[in-house]
Every structure is written in C-alpha cells, then in structure tokens.
Short mmCIF file of C-alpha atoms in Angstrom, two decimals:
data_model
loop_
_atom_site.label_atom_id
_atom_site.label_comp_id
_atom_site.label_asym_id
_atom_site.label_seq_id
_atom_site.Cartn_x
_atom_site.Cartn_y
_atom_site.Cartn_z
CA MET E 1 -91.68 -55.80 -54.38
CA ALA E 2 -92.06 -52.07 -54.58
CA VAL E 3 -91.47 -50.00 -51.49
CA VAL E 4 -93.72 -47.02 -51.22
CA ALA E 5 -91.96 -43.98 -49.88
CA ARG E 6 -93.98 -41.88 -47.55
CA SER E 7 -91.80 -38.86 -48.19
CA PRO E 8 -88.93 -37.92 -50.45
CA PHE E 9 -86.66 -38.25 -47.46
CA ASP E 10 -87.57 -41.91 -47.55
CA LEU E 11 -86.84 -41.96 -51.26
CA VAL E 12 -83.26 -41.02 -50.79
CA GLU E 13 -82.79 -43.42 -47.92
CA LEU E 14 -84.45 -46.24 -49.76
CA SER E 15 -82.50 -45.48 -52.90
CA ALA E 16 -79.28 -45.53 -50.98
CA SER E 17 -80.17 -48.75 -49.29
CA GLY E 18 -80.84 -50.47 -52.58
CA ARG E 19 -83.89 -52.09 -51.07
CA GLY E 20 -86.18 -52.96 -53.90
CA SER E 21 -87.80 -50.40 -56.10
CA VAL E 22 -88.86 -47.00 -54.84
CA SER E 23 -92.15 -45.56 -55.91
CA SER E 24 -93.70 -42.23 -55.19
CA THR E 25 -95.54 -39.51 -57.07
CA LEU E 26 -94.55 -36.22 -58.57
CA ARG E 27 -96.80 -34.58 -55.99
CA ASP E 28 -94.63 -35.99 -53.22
CA VAL E 29 -91.48 -34.74 -54.85
CA MET E 30 -93.00 -31.32 -55.42
CA GLY E 31 -94.37 -31.11 -51.91
CA GLU E 32 -90.90 -31.59 -50.55
CA HIS E 33 -88.73 -29.80 -53.06
CA LEU E 34 -90.79 -27.04 -54.66
CA PRO E 35 -89.42 -24.31 -52.38
CA PHE E 36 -85.89 -25.43 -53.17
CA VAL E 37 -86.54 -25.42 -56.90
CA TRP E 38 -88.25 -22.04 -56.58
CA ARG E 39 -85.31 -20.48 -54.80
CA THR E 40 -82.82 -22.00 -57.21
CA LEU E 41 -84.63 -20.69 -60.26
CA ARG E 42 -85.02 -17.24 -58.79
CA ARG E 43 -81.40 -17.07 -57.82
CA HIS E 44 -80.46 -17.90 -61.38
CA GLY E 45 -82.36 -15.17 -63.08
CA VAL E 46 -85.95 -16.32 -63.36
CA ARG E 47 -88.22 -13.43 -62.59
CA GLU E 48 -90.96 -13.67 -60.04
CA PRO E 49 -93.91 -13.71 -62.47
CA ASP E 50 -92.31 -16.52 -64.46
CA LEU E 51 -91.39 -18.72 -61.51
CA PRO E 52 -94.53 -20.88 -61.51
CA ASP E 53 -94.13 -21.69 -65.20
CA GLN E 54 -90.45 -22.42 -64.87
CA CYS E 55 -91.06 -24.59 -61.82
CA GLN E 56 -93.56 -26.53 -63.87
CA GLU E 57 -90.92 -26.94 -66.48
CA VAL E 58 -88.52 -28.39 -63.96
CA PHE E 59 -91.00 -30.98 -62.74
CA LEU E 60 -92.03 -31.89 -66.25
CA VAL E 61 -88.40 -32.58 -67.01
CA VAL E 62 -88.15 -34.56 -63.79
CA HIS E 63 -91.03 -36.68 -64.94
CA ARG E 64 -89.54 -37.21 -68.36
CA LYS E 65 -86.03 -37.88 -67.16
CA LEU E 66 -86.70 -40.26 -64.31
CA ASP E 67 -84.86 -42.99 -66.11
CA GLU E 68 -81.72 -40.97 -65.69
CA PHE E 69 -81.92 -40.72 -61.93
CA ARG E 70 -79.28 -43.11 -60.69
CA GLY E 71 -79.39 -42.43 -57.02
CA ASP E 72 -75.68 -41.71 -56.87
CA SER E 73 -76.55 -38.11 -56.16
CA SER E 74 -79.32 -37.00 -53.89
CA LEU E 75 -82.65 -36.11 -55.35
CA ARG E 76 -81.98 -32.50 -54.46
CA THR E 77 -78.75 -32.23 -56.38
CA TRP E 78 -80.42 -33.92 -59.33
CA LEU E 79 -83.26 -31.42 -59.16
CA TYR E 80 -80.74 -28.64 -58.83
CA GLY E 81 -79.08 -29.64 -62.08
CA ILE E 82 -82.39 -29.69 -63.88
CA ALA E 83 -83.38 -26.33 -62.40
CA LEU E 84 -80.16 -24.75 -63.61
CA ARG E 85 -80.71 -26.05 -67.11
CA VAL E 86 -84.23 -24.69 -67.12
CA ALA E 87 -83.00 -21.33 -65.82
CA ALA E 88 -80.34 -21.19 -68.51
CA GLY E 89 -82.93 -21.88 -71.18
CA TYR E 90 -85.21 -19.25 -69.70
CA ARG E 91 -82.50 -16.62 -69.78
CA ARG E 92 -81.92 -17.26 -73.45
CA LYS E 93 -85.51 -16.66 -74.37
CA ALA E 94 -86.49 -13.48 -76.11
CA HIS E 95 -89.26 -12.42 -73.83
CA VAL E 96 -86.87 -12.21 -70.93
CA THR E 97 -84.87 -9.53 -72.67
CA ARG E 98 -87.85 -7.63 -73.95
CA GLU E 99 -89.66 -7.42 -70.67
CA SER E 100 -88.44 -4.71 -68.44
CA PRO E 101 -87.81 -5.51 -64.82
CA GLU E 102 -90.65 -3.17 -64.03
CA ALA E 103 -92.98 -5.65 -65.69
CA ALA E 104 -92.70 -7.77 -62.58
CA PRO E 105 -95.39 -7.12 -60.03
CA PRO E 106 -94.34 -5.28 -56.95
CA ASP E 107 -93.53 -7.21 -53.85
CA SER E 108 -96.48 -7.97 -51.75
CA VAL E 109 -97.66 -4.95 -49.87
CA LEU E 110 -97.44 -5.40 -46.18
CA GLU E 111 -100.38 -4.23 -44.25
CA ALA E 112 -100.08 -2.16 -41.15
CA GLY E 113 -99.17 -4.25 -38.18
CA GLN E 114 -97.16 -6.78 -40.11
CA GLU E 115 -94.01 -5.64 -38.43
CA GLN E 116 -92.62 -9.11 -38.28
CA ASP E 117 -92.97 -9.62 -42.02
CA LEU E 118 -91.45 -6.24 -42.66
CA GLU E 119 -88.47 -7.02 -40.47
CA ARG E 120 -88.07 -10.36 -42.16
CA LYS E 121 -88.09 -8.76 -45.58
CA ARG E 122 -85.58 -6.14 -44.54
CA ALA E 123 -83.27 -8.79 -43.15
CA LEU E 124 -83.55 -10.81 -46.34
CA ASP E 125 -82.83 -7.78 -48.50
CA ARG E 126 -79.84 -6.94 -46.39
CA LEU E 127 -78.50 -10.46 -46.70
CA ARG E 128 -79.02 -10.39 -50.46
CA VAL E 129 -77.09 -7.18 -50.78
CA LEU E 130 -74.16 -8.66 -48.89
CA LEU E 131 -74.20 -11.83 -50.94
CA ALA E 132 -74.43 -9.86 -54.17
CA GLU E 133 -71.02 -8.44 -53.35
CA VAL E 134 -69.52 -11.89 -53.64
CA GLU E 135 -68.34 -13.65 -56.77
CA PRO E 136 -71.13 -15.81 -58.15
CA ALA E 137 -69.44 -19.19 -57.82
CA ARG E 138 -68.41 -18.47 -54.23
CA ARG E 139 -71.86 -17.19 -53.44
CA GLU E 140 -73.37 -20.36 -54.81
CA VAL E 141 -71.16 -22.47 -52.59
CA PHE E 142 -72.24 -20.45 -49.58
CA VAL E 143 -75.92 -20.57 -50.47
CA LEU E 144 -75.94 -24.28 -51.17
CA PHE E 145 -74.16 -25.16 -47.97
CA GLU E 146 -75.49 -22.57 -45.58
CA LEU E 147 -79.02 -22.06 -46.82
CA GLU E 148 -79.87 -25.17 -48.80
CA GLU E 149 -78.03 -27.41 -46.37
CA LEU E 150 -76.32 -29.60 -48.90
CA SER E 151 -73.25 -31.40 -47.66
CA MET E 152 -69.98 -29.83 -48.68
CA SER E 153 -69.10 -32.78 -50.87
CA GLU E 154 -72.41 -32.35 -52.69
CA VAL E 155 -71.74 -28.65 -53.06
CA ALA E 156 -68.30 -29.27 -54.53
CA LYS E 157 -69.76 -31.79 -56.92
CA VAL E 158 -72.52 -29.61 -58.26
CA VAL E 159 -70.46 -26.45 -58.45
CA GLY E 160 -67.67 -28.38 -60.13
CA CYS E 161 -64.81 -27.37 -57.90
CA PRO E 162 -62.46 -29.35 -55.69
CA LEU E 163 -63.74 -30.03 -52.20
CA ARG E 164 -60.91 -28.04 -50.72
CA THR E 165 -61.90 -25.07 -52.85
CA ALA E 166 -65.50 -25.35 -51.73
CA TYR E 167 -64.39 -25.20 -48.11
CA ALA E 168 -62.22 -22.19 -48.79
CA TRP E 169 -64.93 -20.36 -50.71
CA TYR E 170 -67.48 -21.04 -48.02
CA ASP E 171 -65.14 -19.74 -45.36
CA SER E 172 -64.39 -16.58 -47.30
CA VAL E 173 -68.05 -15.76 -47.94
CA ARG E 174 -68.98 -16.59 -44.40
CA ALA E 175 -66.31 -14.22 -43.11
CA HIS E 176 -67.49 -11.56 -45.56
CA VAL E 177 -71.09 -11.89 -44.43
CA GLN E 178 -70.18 -11.76 -40.76
CA ARG E 179 -67.89 -8.80 -41.21
CA ARG E 180 -70.27 -6.78 -43.34
CA TRP E 181 -73.28 -7.62 -41.24
CA GLU E 182 -71.65 -6.30 -38.14
CA ALA E 183 -70.24 -3.28 -39.94
CA THR E 184 -73.58 -2.21 -41.42
CA PRO E 185 -76.20 -2.48 -38.73
CA MET M 1 -60.94 -32.23 -44.45
CA SER M 2 -63.70 -34.67 -43.77
CA GLN M 3 -65.47 -32.72 -41.06
CA GLU M 4 -68.16 -30.37 -42.22
CA PRO M 5 -67.73 -26.77 -41.15
CA ARG M 6 -70.24 -25.50 -38.69
CA ARG M 7 -72.91 -23.50 -40.45
CA LEU M 8 -73.25 -19.86 -39.60
CA LEU M 9 -76.84 -20.35 -38.57
CA GLU M 10 -75.73 -22.89 -36.01
CA GLU M 11 -73.19 -20.56 -34.46
CA THR M 12 -74.57 -19.23 -31.24
CA ALA M 13 -72.11 -16.37 -31.47
CA SER M 14 -73.72 -15.06 -34.67
CA PRO M 15 -75.78 -11.91 -34.25
CA PRO M 16 -79.44 -12.78 -33.74
CA SER M 17 -80.43 -10.51 -36.62
CA LEU M 18 -78.11 -12.38 -38.96
CA GLN M 19 -79.42 -15.69 -37.76
CA ALA M 20 -82.94 -14.47 -38.39
CA ALA M 21 -82.00 -13.44 -41.92
CA LEU M 22 -80.38 -16.78 -42.65
CA LYS M 23 -83.34 -18.62 -41.26
CA ALA M 24 -85.73 -16.53 -43.32
CA ALA M 25 -83.65 -17.19 -46.44
CA ARG M 26 -83.88 -20.91 -45.81
CA GLN M 27 -87.62 -20.66 -45.58
CA GLU M 28 -88.33 -18.65 -48.69
CA GLY M 29 -90.56 -20.25 -51.22
CA PRO M 30 -93.78 -19.94 -53.13
CA SER M 31 -96.96 -18.88 -51.45
CA ALA M 32 -99.80 -21.36 -51.33
CA ASP M 33 -101.35 -19.74 -54.39
CA GLN M 34 -98.09 -19.85 -56.28
CA ALA M 35 -97.59 -23.51 -55.39
CA ARG M 36 -101.06 -24.16 -56.65
CA ALA M 37 -100.24 -22.39 -59.90
CA VAL M 38 -97.24 -24.65 -60.36
CA SER M 39 -99.29 -27.76 -59.84
CA LEU M 40 -102.03 -26.68 -62.22
CA GLY M 41 -99.88 -27.17 -65.26
CA LEU M 42 -98.84 -30.63 -64.18
CA GLY M 43 -102.37 -31.93 -63.90
CA GLY M 44 -102.63 -35.67 -64.08
CA LEU M 45 -98.90 -36.17 -63.89
CA LEU M 46 -98.94 -35.21 -60.23
CA ASP M 47 -100.44 -38.42 -58.95
CA ARG M 48 -99.04 -40.82 -61.45
CA PRO M 49 -96.68 -43.24 -59.72
CA ILE M 50 -93.06 -42.61 -60.47
CA ASP M 51 -90.14 -44.91 -59.94
CA LEU M 52 -87.09 -43.43 -58.28
CA THR M 53 -85.22 -46.65 -58.00
CA PRO M 54 -81.56 -46.06 -58.86
CA LYS M 55 -80.95 -47.05 -62.47
CA PRO M 56 -77.99 -49.02 -63.76
CA ALA M 57 -75.13 -46.84 -64.85
CA ALA M 58 -75.21 -48.22 -68.36
CA ALA M 59 -78.70 -46.87 -68.86
CA SER M 60 -78.08 -43.39 -67.65
CA GLY M 61 -74.50 -42.90 -66.77
CA ALA M 62 -73.80 -39.98 -69.03
CA ALA M 63 -76.78 -37.99 -67.91
CA ALA M 64 -76.13 -38.53 -64.25
CA ALA M 65 -72.47 -37.71 -64.60
CA LYS M 66 -73.31 -34.50 -66.37
CA ILE M 67 -75.06 -32.98 -63.42
CA GLY M 68 -71.98 -31.80 -61.61
CA GLY M 69 -70.47 -30.14 -64.62
CA LEU M 70 -73.64 -28.57 -65.81
CA VAL M 71 -74.55 -27.13 -62.49
CA ALA M 72 -71.19 -25.55 -62.23
CA VAL M 73 -71.46 -23.77 -65.48
CA VAL M 74 -74.79 -22.13 -65.20
CA VAL M 75 -73.80 -20.72 -61.86
CA ALA M 76 -71.02 -18.70 -63.28
CA LEU M 77 -71.97 -15.46 -64.86
CA GLY M 78 -75.35 -15.64 -66.46
CA ALA M 79 -77.20 -14.82 -63.33
CA THR M 80 -74.75 -12.29 -62.08
CA GLY M 81 -76.61 -9.38 -60.67
CA ALA M 82 -79.83 -11.29 -60.56
CA TYR M 83 -79.34 -12.09 -56.93
CA VAL M 84 -80.33 -8.77 -55.54
CA ALA M 85 -82.64 -7.95 -58.38
CA SER M 86 -84.65 -11.09 -57.86
CA ARG M 87 -87.71 -10.49 -55.85
CA SER M 88 -88.76 -12.27 -52.73
CA ALA M 89 -91.70 -14.50 -52.76
CA PRO M 90 -94.53 -13.00 -50.81
CA ALA M 91 -93.87 -13.36 -47.14
CA VAL M 92 -96.57 -15.83 -46.45
CA PRO M 93 -96.09 -17.72 -43.25
CA GLY M 94 -95.95 -21.40 -43.86
CA THR M 95 -94.42 -21.38 -47.31
CA LEU M 96 -91.32 -23.02 -46.17
CA GLY M 97 -88.37 -24.66 -47.74
CA ALA M 98 -87.30 -28.22 -47.89
CA GLY M 99 -85.44 -27.87 -44.68
CA ALA M 100 -88.52 -26.66 -42.89
CA PRO M 101 -90.35 -28.68 -40.32
CA ALA M 102 -92.82 -31.24 -41.55
CA ALA M 103 -95.74 -29.15 -40.34
CA ALA M 104 -94.63 -26.29 -42.55
CA ARG M 105 -94.13 -28.51 -45.55
CA GLU M 106 -97.67 -29.66 -45.16
CA VAL M 107 -98.83 -26.20 -46.18
CA ALA M 108 -97.19 -26.57 -49.55
CA ASN M 109 -98.50 -30.07 -49.87
CA ALA M 110 -101.94 -28.89 -48.97
CA ALA M 111 -101.74 -26.29 -51.71
CA LEU M 112 -100.81 -28.98 -54.16
CA ASN M 113 -103.66 -31.13 -53.00
CA ARG M 114 -106.10 -28.29 -53.48
CA ALA M 115 -105.04 -27.74 -57.03
CA SER M 116 -107.57 -28.56 -59.65
CA LYS M 117 -106.45 -31.01 -62.22
CA PRO M 118 -106.57 -30.28 -65.95
CA GLU M 119 -107.53 -33.00 -68.33
CA PRO M 120 -104.84 -35.66 -68.50
CA SER M 121 -104.61 -35.20 -72.24
CA ALA M 122 -103.69 -31.55 -71.79
CA ALA M 123 -101.05 -32.44 -69.28
CA ALA M 124 -99.61 -35.02 -71.61
CA GLU M 125 -99.47 -32.42 -74.32
CA VAL M 126 -97.54 -30.08 -72.11
CA ALA M 127 -95.15 -32.84 -71.18
CA ALA M 128 -94.62 -33.79 -74.77
CA GLU M 129 -93.79 -30.24 -75.72
CA ALA M 130 -91.44 -29.69 -72.83
CA PRO M 131 -87.95 -29.14 -74.14
CA ALA M 132 -85.40 -31.75 -73.43
CA VAL M 133 -82.79 -31.02 -70.86
CA LEU M 134 -80.36 -28.56 -72.28
CA PRO M 135 -76.93 -29.82 -73.14
CA ALA M 136 -74.78 -30.01 -70.12
CA ALA M 137 -71.73 -27.88 -69.99
CA SER M 138 -68.33 -29.36 -69.85
CA SER M 139 -66.21 -30.03 -66.88
CA PRO M 140 -63.22 -32.22 -66.35
CA ARG M 141 -65.57 -34.89 -65.12
CA ALA M 142 -68.25 -34.41 -67.67
CA PRO M 143 -67.14 -33.61 -71.19
CA THR M 144 -70.08 -33.02 -73.48
CA SER M 145 -70.80 -32.38 -77.08
CA ALA M 146 -70.46 -28.67 -76.38
CA ALA M 147 -66.81 -29.15 -75.71
CA ALA M 148 -64.12 -29.21 -78.33
CA PRO M 149 -61.81 -32.20 -78.59
CA GLY M 150 -59.39 -32.13 -75.73
CA ALA M 151 -61.67 -30.04 -73.60
CA SER M 152 -61.91 -32.76 -71.03
CA SER M 153 -58.51 -31.82 -69.69
CA GLY M 154 -57.99 -28.60 -67.84
CA PRO M 155 -60.37 -26.41 -65.92
CA SER M 156 -64.10 -26.55 -66.41
CA GLU M 157 -66.14 -23.85 -68.10
CA LEU M 158 -67.04 -22.46 -64.74
CA VAL M 159 -63.49 -22.26 -63.53
CA LEU M 160 -62.24 -20.71 -66.75
CA LEU M 161 -64.86 -18.01 -66.85
CA GLU M 162 -64.71 -17.38 -63.14
CA ARG M 163 -61.00 -16.74 -63.53
CA ALA M 164 -61.65 -14.52 -66.53
CA ARG M 165 -64.27 -12.54 -64.67
CA ALA M 166 -62.03 -12.15 -61.66
CA ALA M 167 -59.17 -10.95 -63.86
CA LEU M 168 -61.29 -8.43 -65.72
CA ALA M 169 -60.85 -5.56 -63.29
CA ASN M 170 -57.08 -5.52 -63.04
CA GLU M 171 -55.78 -7.89 -65.68
CA PRO M 172 -57.90 -7.44 -68.78
CA ALA M 173 -55.28 -9.04 -71.01
CA ARG M 174 -55.39 -12.16 -68.90
CA ALA M 175 -59.18 -12.07 -68.90
CA LEU M 176 -59.15 -11.89 -72.67
CA ALA M 177 -56.71 -14.77 -72.91
CA LEU M 178 -58.92 -16.88 -70.68
CA THR M 179 -61.96 -16.15 -72.81
CA ASN M 180 -59.95 -17.14 -75.87
CA GLU M 181 -59.08 -20.39 -74.18
CA HIS M 182 -62.72 -20.88 -73.35
CA ARG M 183 -63.70 -20.27 -76.96
CA ARG M 184 -61.13 -22.77 -78.14
CA ARG M 185 -62.11 -25.46 -75.70
CA PHE M 186 -65.82 -24.84 -75.43
CA PRO M 187 -66.88 -23.23 -78.70
CA HIS M 188 -70.51 -24.08 -78.04
CA GLY M 189 -70.37 -24.14 -74.27
CA ALA M 190 -73.32 -23.27 -72.13
CA LEU M 191 -71.66 -20.02 -71.14
CA ALA M 192 -70.60 -18.90 -74.59
CA GLU M 193 -72.64 -15.71 -74.28
CA GLU M 194 -71.15 -14.84 -70.92
CA ARG M 195 -67.71 -15.45 -72.38
CA GLU M 196 -68.36 -12.93 -75.11
CA VAL M 197 -69.52 -10.31 -72.64
CA ILE M 198 -66.30 -10.70 -70.68
CA ALA M 199 -64.21 -10.62 -73.82
CA ILE M 200 -65.87 -7.43 -75.03
CA ARG M 201 -65.31 -5.75 -71.69
CA ALA M 202 -61.71 -6.88 -71.67
CA LEU M 203 -61.13 -5.42 -75.13
CA GLU M 204 -62.61 -2.13 -74.01
CA LYS M 205 -60.39 -2.03 -70.98
CA LEU M 206 -57.39 -2.70 -73.18
CA GLY M 207 -58.29 0.29 -75.31
CA ARG M 208 -59.21 -1.89 -78.26
CA GLY M 209 -62.52 -0.17 -78.76
CA LYS M 210 -62.86 -0.99 -82.44
CA GLU M 211 -62.43 -4.70 -81.83
CA ALA M 212 -64.82 -4.50 -78.91
CA ALA M 213 -67.42 -2.83 -81.11
CA GLN M 214 -66.97 -5.42 -83.84
CA ARG M 215 -67.28 -8.25 -81.41
CA GLY M 216 -70.29 -6.57 -79.84
CA SER M 217 -72.00 -6.29 -83.20
CA ALA M 218 -71.28 -9.92 -83.94
CA PHE M 219 -72.70 -10.82 -80.55
CA GLU M 220 -75.90 -8.94 -81.27
CA GLN M 221 -76.31 -10.62 -84.62
CA GLN M 222 -75.63 -14.08 -83.28
CA ASN M 223 -77.61 -13.68 -80.09
CA PRO M 224 -80.51 -11.38 -80.86
CA ASP M 225 -82.51 -12.71 -77.95
CA SER M 226 -79.74 -12.84 -75.42
CA ILE M 227 -80.35 -11.44 -72.00
CA HIS M 228 -76.88 -9.90 -72.24
CA ARG M 229 -77.67 -7.97 -75.39
CA ARG M 230 -78.52 -4.82 -73.54
CA THR M 231 -75.30 -4.99 -71.58
CA VAL M 232 -73.29 -5.38 -74.72
CA THR M 233 -75.14 -2.57 -76.44
CA GLU M 234 -74.63 -0.22 -73.55
CA LYS M 235 -70.95 -0.94 -73.59
CA LYS M 236 -70.57 -0.12 -77.22
#
C-alpha cells in the first residue's frame, strides 16, 4: 500500500525505512527544495534572469528521471546532481556568452527605511567576496556543509573527494572566512 | 573522523555579523513571484503523483552512481568567478531555503499553489522537449562514456583539474602536464573546455605564446558558443 508523504522530509525517511511505496507530487518536492535548487544553479553560473527557466528544467528532469532515484542518496543530493548538469548545459549555450552581464536586471532597489534588508544584502555580499577568494572545490565543500547543511559524508560523495579531504577543506575555508571576516570589518 | 564538525553558524563565538551573513545565505531563494514563474512552466506536472520509492539497483544503478562523480566535475572551474558575480535574489522576507522553518517554507508553497496552470498538453510538450540529463563526468567511482579506457583509475576529473588550476600560478609546466593527462583520460569529459582554458594559460606562462594562440584558435573553432570563449580571446 502506498504511503503518502506529507512533506519531502517524510519522503527521505520513508525511503530509508523501506516501508512500502512513497508517493508525493512535484509540487511538494518544489515547495521544499526550490530555494536549494535556485541557490545551486546561481552558484554555478546561471544568471538571475534565467534562474526560473533553469529551475523549471531541473524539475522537469526530476519528473522524467524518477525511475533513477534509488534512495541511496538523499533527495537533495540527487537534486543537486541534476542541478549541476542543468547548469553545465546552460553555460554551454550560446545565449549565455552573447548576453552581457549588464543584461541582467539590477538587484532589487531597496526603499528608504529598509535598513534591515540593506544590512542583510551587505553581509551577503561581503560573505560572497570572501568565499570567492577560495578555490572552487573547497568553496563548494564549505557551502554544502555550512550553508546547505548536508552531512559531511554527503558532501564528500557529491564533490567526489575523500571524506578526510572534505573535512580538511571545510576547516581551511572556515578558518579563512573567520580570519578575513574579522580582519575586514 | 565520524563526528561532524561544528558548523560556523552554530559557534557562539562567531561574530554576530558573520552569523547573520551565514544565516542570510542559508535563506536565500526565489521571491514569491519568481517561485510562481518556475511553477508556471511545469503546469499539470506539479500535481501529478510521483513515486519516490527507492528503485532496485539493477534498474537505475548507473545513473544513481553517477551523481557523485558528476557533481564533482561541474563544481570545478566552469563557474569560477560566478560566485561573486551572481546576483542575489530579491531580499523578500519569507523566501527561505530548505533549511528554513516550516512557516517560511509555506510562503514558497503558497506561491506554487497560486500559480496558474497551463494546459496539460503544453506541459507535456515542454517535458518531452526537455534535454536528457547530460552525461555524467568521470570519477573513480563513476566512469562514464566520456572517459577514455582506463580512466576509472586515478583521480577524478575534478581532482585533476583542481590540481592543474592550483598549479597554474607557480608551476605552469605541471599544470600543463595535468591538463594533458586530463585530455588523455577524459577526452570528452564534462570539463574539457575548462581544461583547455587552463592549458592555454599554462602555455602562455611558459612563454609558448605561439602554441597558446594555436590552441586558443582551435578552442574558438571547436567551441564557438563556449562561455569561456571571451576569456580565451582576451588571452590571445
């Protein structure tokens, strides 16, 4: 008998438990994971105006490739793999090279009084600058563990490095971020 | 090495401003309107039941095993520099990430629920035209068709090119050797373009400008639509 998951968290738990079949809808998966997919695509070169289309692409692939979801990785790491493939395909497309970065719309304009949003944006920009100083693979380890909250074993698996290396890379980026954050107030 | 390190955000000793930045980064995501735009193209697929029951390995083993290797590869160099350049999603309160509280996630769900639904036939058309998953890149665990025979032993594409990139500044000869190894083992790897960019830079650093120019021209001819084309051109 099918077990209906009330949330994608349930999906993973039910999948892991091997209890019957697990049914849900793409809407449920999107509701839970769209921000994660969005951030992943953007981090891997998809420009802001193209993010909705590329996110659609990811979830279309999810729908088409459900037969390949084995449950031996979490839904998030599976989605992550798909998102990276979509981002790679996007970067190869001609329009990406022809469009200038200026073609992207400006960031949302903050109205007067939105001090909190402004502070938040500044903090995010500052963090991005620090992370941009780091080698891409190390940065990815840090982002996936620290910000996306994957387990370190998941991180090592998706980045394709030994677990020990993932630990070391995380530690080095973490130290870099702490050091630079305090040095550049 | 079984204990997870404590995350920076959980360290009470971290500066509050850094914690705020990390927290904000965790919560980035599409605005309600952007989430709605995503859902529009999915139309009738959104509410169609899907089965996420784990499948037998025989049915899908290769695809599932590919994930680790693939993910590794795309990370490497293609998106270098995109991190800072990428723009933030509009700072709309409530557009939170997967790790956000359930109440926050409801905003995104609500946006999805508000989305109008195109005709199912149109959605099916979109799905049918969606490209298949790109070939996964190779790794020791996940050799693919992109890899040359024997590529399953030795470092993955990611590791090879990461080493090459790291060597570029001070050891261009080593960087070039690593790209040659990559070309031999992964002639059609997912990061073939990135490999060429590194190789061209390495040749330039070694004072082999003519070879760099030739390789740059070949790159342009073979990859006219590459995102790296401008970089290669500028270097010539």
